[in-house]
């Protein structure tokens, strides 16, 4: 019997490499919204990026490598965090410009944000429970017009 018996029914999980503290210049490669197959009722927003540069000391994040940002939509801060990110995609956007329709478009099949560069300032904060959490502040990349 093969040690791979059942592989055709196995679910594929895509692991991520998440940002650590530092400043990042990133290029969007994919945006998506999905429901967790492991945690029923949990919805997530995910952004996948190609690293252009970083000051992060931890990890092996070389230019051209991949890094991800994952937002648990069950968290009270989820919509605020995603709105800040979405505003960094469009110079001059106001908070009112970011609508559910805009977000659905960004995660849709056409992927209009692919190729846009953003700057992420990641730093560690303490959660109410006293755990470390990497907070990210987003801004428009000076290179976004290239």
PDB file of C-alpha atoms in Angstrom:
ATOM      1  CA  UNK A   1       0.000   0.000   0.000  1.00  0.00           C
ATOM      2  CA  UNK A   2       1.328   3.435  -0.941  1.00  0.00           C
ATOM      3  CA  UNK A   3       2.117   5.941   1.788  1.00  0.00           C
ATOM      4  CA  UNK A   4       0.249   8.477  -0.394  1.00  0.00           C
ATOM      5  CA  UNK A   5      -3.048   6.588  -0.259  1.00  0.00           C
ATOM      6  CA  UNK A   6      -5.876   9.155  -0.005  1.00  0.00           C
ATOM      7  CA  UNK A   7      -3.850  12.085  -1.352  1.00  0.00           C
ATOM      8  CA  UNK A   8      -6.433  12.710  -4.054  1.00  0.00           C
ATOM      9  CA  UNK A   9      -9.008  13.557  -1.333  1.00  0.00           C
ATOM     10  CA  UNK A  10      -6.632  15.579   0.845  1.00  0.00           C
ATOM     11  CA  UNK A  11      -7.265  19.301   1.253  1.00  0.00           C
ATOM     12  CA  UNK A  12      -4.425  21.601   0.254  1.00  0.00           C
ATOM     13  CA  UNK A  13      -3.409  24.237   2.799  1.00  0.00           C
ATOM     14  CA  UNK A  14      -1.387  27.222   1.722  1.00  0.00           C
ATOM     15  CA  UNK A  15       0.892  28.396   4.505  1.00  0.00           C
ATOM     16  CA  UNK A  16       1.927  31.993   4.752  1.00  0.00           C
ATOM     17  CA  UNK A  17       4.973  33.985   5.691  1.00  0.00           C
ATOM     18  CA  UNK A  18       3.755  36.898   7.746  1.00  0.00           C
ATOM     19  CA  UNK A  19       5.247  40.334   8.250  1.00  0.00           C
ATOM     20  CA  UNK A  20       7.486  40.963  11.208  1.00  0.00           C
ATOM     21  CA  UNK A  21       8.354  44.407  12.616  1.00  0.00           C
ATOM     22  CA  UNK A  22      10.062  46.713  10.146  1.00  0.00           C
ATOM     23  CA  UNK A  23       9.289  48.922   7.193  1.00  0.00           C
ATOM     24  CA  UNK A  24       8.278  47.173   3.994  1.00  0.00           C
ATOM     25  CA  UNK A  25       7.771  48.191   0.392  1.00  0.00           C
ATOM     26  CA  UNK A  26       5.472  45.585  -1.105  1.00  0.00           C
ATOM     27  CA  UNK A  27       3.793  44.797  -4.405  1.00  0.00           C
ATOM     28  CA  UNK A  28       0.352  43.208  -4.303  1.00  0.00           C
ATOM     29  CA  UNK A  29       0.191  39.809  -5.984  1.00  0.00           C
ATOM     30  CA  UNK A  30      -3.280  38.736  -4.791  1.00  0.00           C
ATOM     31  CA  UNK A  31      -6.130  39.864  -2.525  1.00  0.00           C
ATOM     32  CA  UNK A  32      -8.759  37.420  -1.327  1.00  0.00           C
ATOM     33  CA  UNK A  33     -11.573  36.860   1.129  1.00  0.00           C
ATOM     34  CA  UNK A  34     -12.373  33.364   2.329  1.00  0.00           C
ATOM     35  CA  UNK A  35     -13.985  31.250   5.018  1.00  0.00           C
ATOM     36  CA  UNK A  36     -11.755  28.996   7.064  1.00  0.00           C
ATOM     37  CA  UNK A  37     -12.074  25.306   6.364  1.00  0.00           C
ATOM     38  CA  UNK A  38     -10.573  24.541   9.780  1.00  0.00           C
ATOM     39  CA  UNK A  39     -12.454  27.073  11.929  1.00  0.00           C
ATOM     40  CA  UNK A  40     -16.155  27.085  11.086  1.00  0.00           C
ATOM     41  CA  UNK A  41     -17.660  30.553  10.913  1.00  0.00           C
ATOM     42  CA  UNK A  42     -14.294  32.327  10.622  1.00  0.00           C
ATOM     43  CA  UNK A  43     -13.893  34.652   7.659  1.00  0.00           C
ATOM     44  CA  UNK A  44     -10.577  36.164   6.613  1.00  0.00           C
ATOM     45  CA  UNK A  45      -9.165  38.828   4.326  1.00  0.00           C
ATOM     46  CA  UNK A  46      -5.701  38.047   2.977  1.00  0.00           C
ATOM     47  CA  UNK A  47      -3.211  40.063   0.993  1.00  0.00           C
ATOM     48  CA  UNK A  48      -0.231  38.398  -0.659  1.00  0.00           C
ATOM     49  CA  UNK A  49       2.762  40.497  -1.626  1.00  0.00           C
ATOM     50  CA  UNK A  50       6.123  40.390  -3.335  1.00  0.00           C
ATOM     51  CA  UNK A  51       8.781  42.081  -1.192  1.00  0.00           C
ATOM     52  CA  UNK A  52      10.624  44.933  -2.867  1.00  0.00           C
ATOM     53  CA  UNK A  53      12.521  46.029   0.243  1.00  0.00           C
ATOM     54  CA  UNK A  54      12.361  45.723   4.015  1.00  0.00           C
ATOM     55  CA  UNK A  55      14.209  46.772   7.136  1.00  0.00           C
ATOM     56  CA  UNK A  56      12.914  43.675   8.978  1.00  0.00           C
ATOM     57  CA  UNK A  57      15.701  41.837  10.750  1.00  0.00           C
ATOM     58  CA  UNK A  58      13.849  38.624  11.532  1.00  0.00           C
ATOM     59  CA  UNK A  59      13.205  36.060   8.838  1.00  0.00           C
ATOM     60  CA  UNK A  60      14.639  35.675   5.382  1.00  0.00           C
ATOM     61  CA  UNK A  61      12.675  38.305   3.476  1.00  0.00           C
ATOM     62  CA  UNK A  62      14.791  39.064   0.436  1.00  0.00           C
ATOM     63  CA  UNK A  63      13.569  41.205  -2.475  1.00  0.00           C
ATOM     64  CA  UNK A  64      11.332  39.014  -4.602  1.00  0.00           C
ATOM     65  CA  UNK A  65      10.232  36.782  -1.718  1.00  0.00           C
ATOM     66  CA  UNK A  66       6.610  36.497  -0.605  1.00  0.00           C
ATOM     67  CA  UNK A  67       4.954  37.864   2.521  1.00  0.00           C
ATOM     68  CA  UNK A  68       1.308  37.776   3.606  1.00  0.00           C
ATOM     69  CA  UNK A  69      -1.053  39.878   5.708  1.00  0.00           C
ATOM     70  CA  UNK A  70      -4.052  38.079   7.202  1.00  0.00           C
ATOM     71  CA  UNK A  71      -7.028  39.729   8.906  1.00  0.00           C
ATOM     72  CA  UNK A  72      -9.505  37.733  11.010  1.00  0.00           C
ATOM     73  CA  UNK A  73     -12.842  39.323  10.115  1.00  0.00           C
ATOM     74  CA  UNK A  74     -14.253  38.292  13.530  1.00  0.00           C
ATOM     75  CA  UNK A  75     -11.995  40.808  15.266  1.00  0.00           C
ATOM     76  CA  UNK A  76     -13.502  44.215  16.151  1.00  0.00           C
ATOM     77  CA  UNK A  77     -10.632  46.054  14.421  1.00  0.00           C
ATOM     78  CA  UNK A  78     -10.870  44.086  11.145  1.00  0.00           C
ATOM     79  CA  UNK A  79     -12.843  46.595   9.066  1.00  0.00           C
ATOM     80  CA  UNK A  80     -10.727  49.540  10.258  1.00  0.00           C
ATOM     81  CA  UNK A  81      -7.491  47.719   9.435  1.00  0.00           C
ATOM     82  CA  UNK A  82      -8.710  46.705   5.982  1.00  0.00           C
ATOM     83  CA  UNK A  83     -10.027  50.206   5.269  1.00  0.00           C
ATOM     84  CA  UNK A  84      -6.614  51.682   6.075  1.00  0.00           C
ATOM     85  CA  UNK A  85      -5.014  49.193   3.704  1.00  0.00           C
ATOM     86  CA  UNK A  86      -7.528  49.918   0.921  1.00  0.00           C
ATOM     87  CA  UNK A  87      -6.956  53.674   1.257  1.00  0.00           C
ATOM     88  CA  UNK A  88      -3.222  53.117   0.672  1.00  0.00           C
ATOM     89  CA  UNK A  89      -4.038  51.587  -2.701  1.00  0.00           C
ATOM     90  CA  UNK A  90      -5.489  54.818  -4.039  1.00  0.00           C
ATOM     91  CA  UNK A  91      -3.689  58.115  -3.412  1.00  0.00           C
ATOM     92  CA  UNK A  92      -6.223  60.729  -2.349  1.00  0.00           C
ATOM     93  CA  UNK A  93      -8.948  58.243  -1.389  1.00  0.00           C
ATOM     94  CA  UNK A  94     -11.159  59.264   1.499  1.00  0.00           C
ATOM     95  CA  UNK A  95     -12.723  56.921   4.016  1.00  0.00           C
ATOM     96  CA  UNK A  96     -16.092  57.236   2.282  1.00  0.00           C
ATOM     97  CA  UNK A  97     -14.584  55.952  -0.965  1.00  0.00           C
ATOM     98  CA  UNK A  98     -14.001  52.504   0.533  1.00  0.00           C
ATOM     99  CA  UNK A  99     -17.329  50.696   0.194  1.00  0.00           C
ATOM    100  CA  UNK A 100     -18.316  47.029   0.365  1.00  0.00           C
ATOM    101  CA  UNK A 101     -18.533  47.100  -3.441  1.00  0.00           C
ATOM    102  CA  UNK A 102     -14.968  48.389  -3.729  1.00  0.00           C
ATOM    103  CA  UNK A 103     -13.712  45.645  -1.438  1.00  0.00           C
ATOM    104  CA  UNK A 104     -15.655  42.942  -3.313  1.00  0.00           C
ATOM    105  CA  UNK A 105     -14.066  44.202  -6.528  1.00  0.00           C
ATOM    106  CA  UNK A 106     -10.557  44.125  -5.005  1.00  0.00           C
ATOM    107  CA  UNK A 107     -10.893  40.458  -3.979  1.00  0.00           C
ATOM    108  CA  UNK A 108     -12.776  39.465  -7.136  1.00  0.00           C
ATOM    109  CA  UNK A 109     -11.558  37.512 -10.131  1.00  0.00           C
ATOM    110  CA  UNK A 110     -10.175  40.562 -11.987  1.00  0.00           C
ATOM    111  CA  UNK A 111      -7.761  41.477  -9.140  1.00  0.00           C
ATOM    112  CA  UNK A 112      -7.451  45.209 -10.025  1.00  0.00           C
ATOM    113  CA  UNK A 113      -4.915  45.884  -7.242  1.00  0.00           C
ATOM    114  CA  UNK A 114      -2.311  43.392  -8.481  1.00  0.00           C
ATOM    115  CA  UNK A 115       0.922  45.254  -9.171  1.00  0.00           C
ATOM    116  CA  UNK A 116       0.179  48.204  -6.877  1.00  0.00           C
ATOM    117  CA  UNK A 117       2.956  49.010  -4.419  1.00  0.00           C
ATOM    118  CA  UNK A 118       2.298  49.975  -0.807  1.00  0.00           C
ATOM    119  CA  UNK A 119       4.405  50.761   2.237  1.00  0.00           C
ATOM    120  CA  UNK A 120       3.780  48.833   5.443  1.00  0.00           C
ATOM    121  CA  UNK A 121       5.146  49.939   8.797  1.00  0.00           C
ATOM    122  CA  UNK A 122       4.888  46.865  11.028  1.00  0.00           C
ATOM    123  CA  UNK A 123       5.473  47.014  14.774  1.00  0.00           C
ATOM    124  CA  UNK A 124       4.650  44.943  17.833  1.00  0.00           C
ATOM    125  CA  UNK A 125       1.894  45.875  20.266  1.00  0.00           C
ATOM    126  CA  UNK A 126       0.416  44.020  23.234  1.00  0.00           C
ATOM    127  CA  UNK A 127      -3.119  42.691  22.997  1.00  0.00           C
ATOM    128  CA  UNK A 128      -5.571  43.026  25.876  1.00  0.00           C
ATOM    129  CA  UNK A 129      -4.618  39.457  26.787  1.00  0.00           C
ATOM    130  CA  UNK A 130      -0.949  40.509  26.984  1.00  0.00           C
ATOM    131  CA  UNK A 131       0.154  38.692  23.828  1.00  0.00           C
ATOM    132  CA  UNK A 132       2.388  40.180  21.148  1.00  0.00           C
ATOM    133  CA  UNK A 133       0.616  41.238  17.958  1.00  0.00           C
ATOM    134  CA  UNK A 134       2.125  42.735  14.790  1.00  0.00           C
ATOM    135  CA  UNK A 135       0.218  45.910  13.908  1.00  0.00           C
ATOM    136  CA  UNK A 136       0.594  47.334  10.393  1.00  0.00           C
ATOM    137  CA  UNK A 137       0.151  50.938   9.283  1.00  0.00           C
ATOM    138  CA  UNK A 138      -0.329  51.293   5.517  1.00  0.00           C
ATOM    139  CA  UNK A 139       0.570  54.140   3.168  1.00  0.00           C
ATOM    140  CA  UNK A 140       0.938  54.821  -0.540  1.00  0.00           C
ATOM    141  CA  UNK A 141       4.338  53.809  -1.891  1.00  0.00           C
ATOM    142  CA  UNK A 142       6.427  56.578  -3.445  1.00  0.00           C
ATOM    143  CA  UNK A 143       7.106  53.982  -6.167  1.00  0.00           C
ATOM    144  CA  UNK A 144       3.414  53.266  -6.810  1.00  0.00           C
ATOM    145  CA  UNK A 145       3.432  55.152 -10.104  1.00  0.00           C
ATOM    146  CA  UNK A 146       6.300  53.123 -11.585  1.00  0.00           C
TER     147      UNK A 146
END
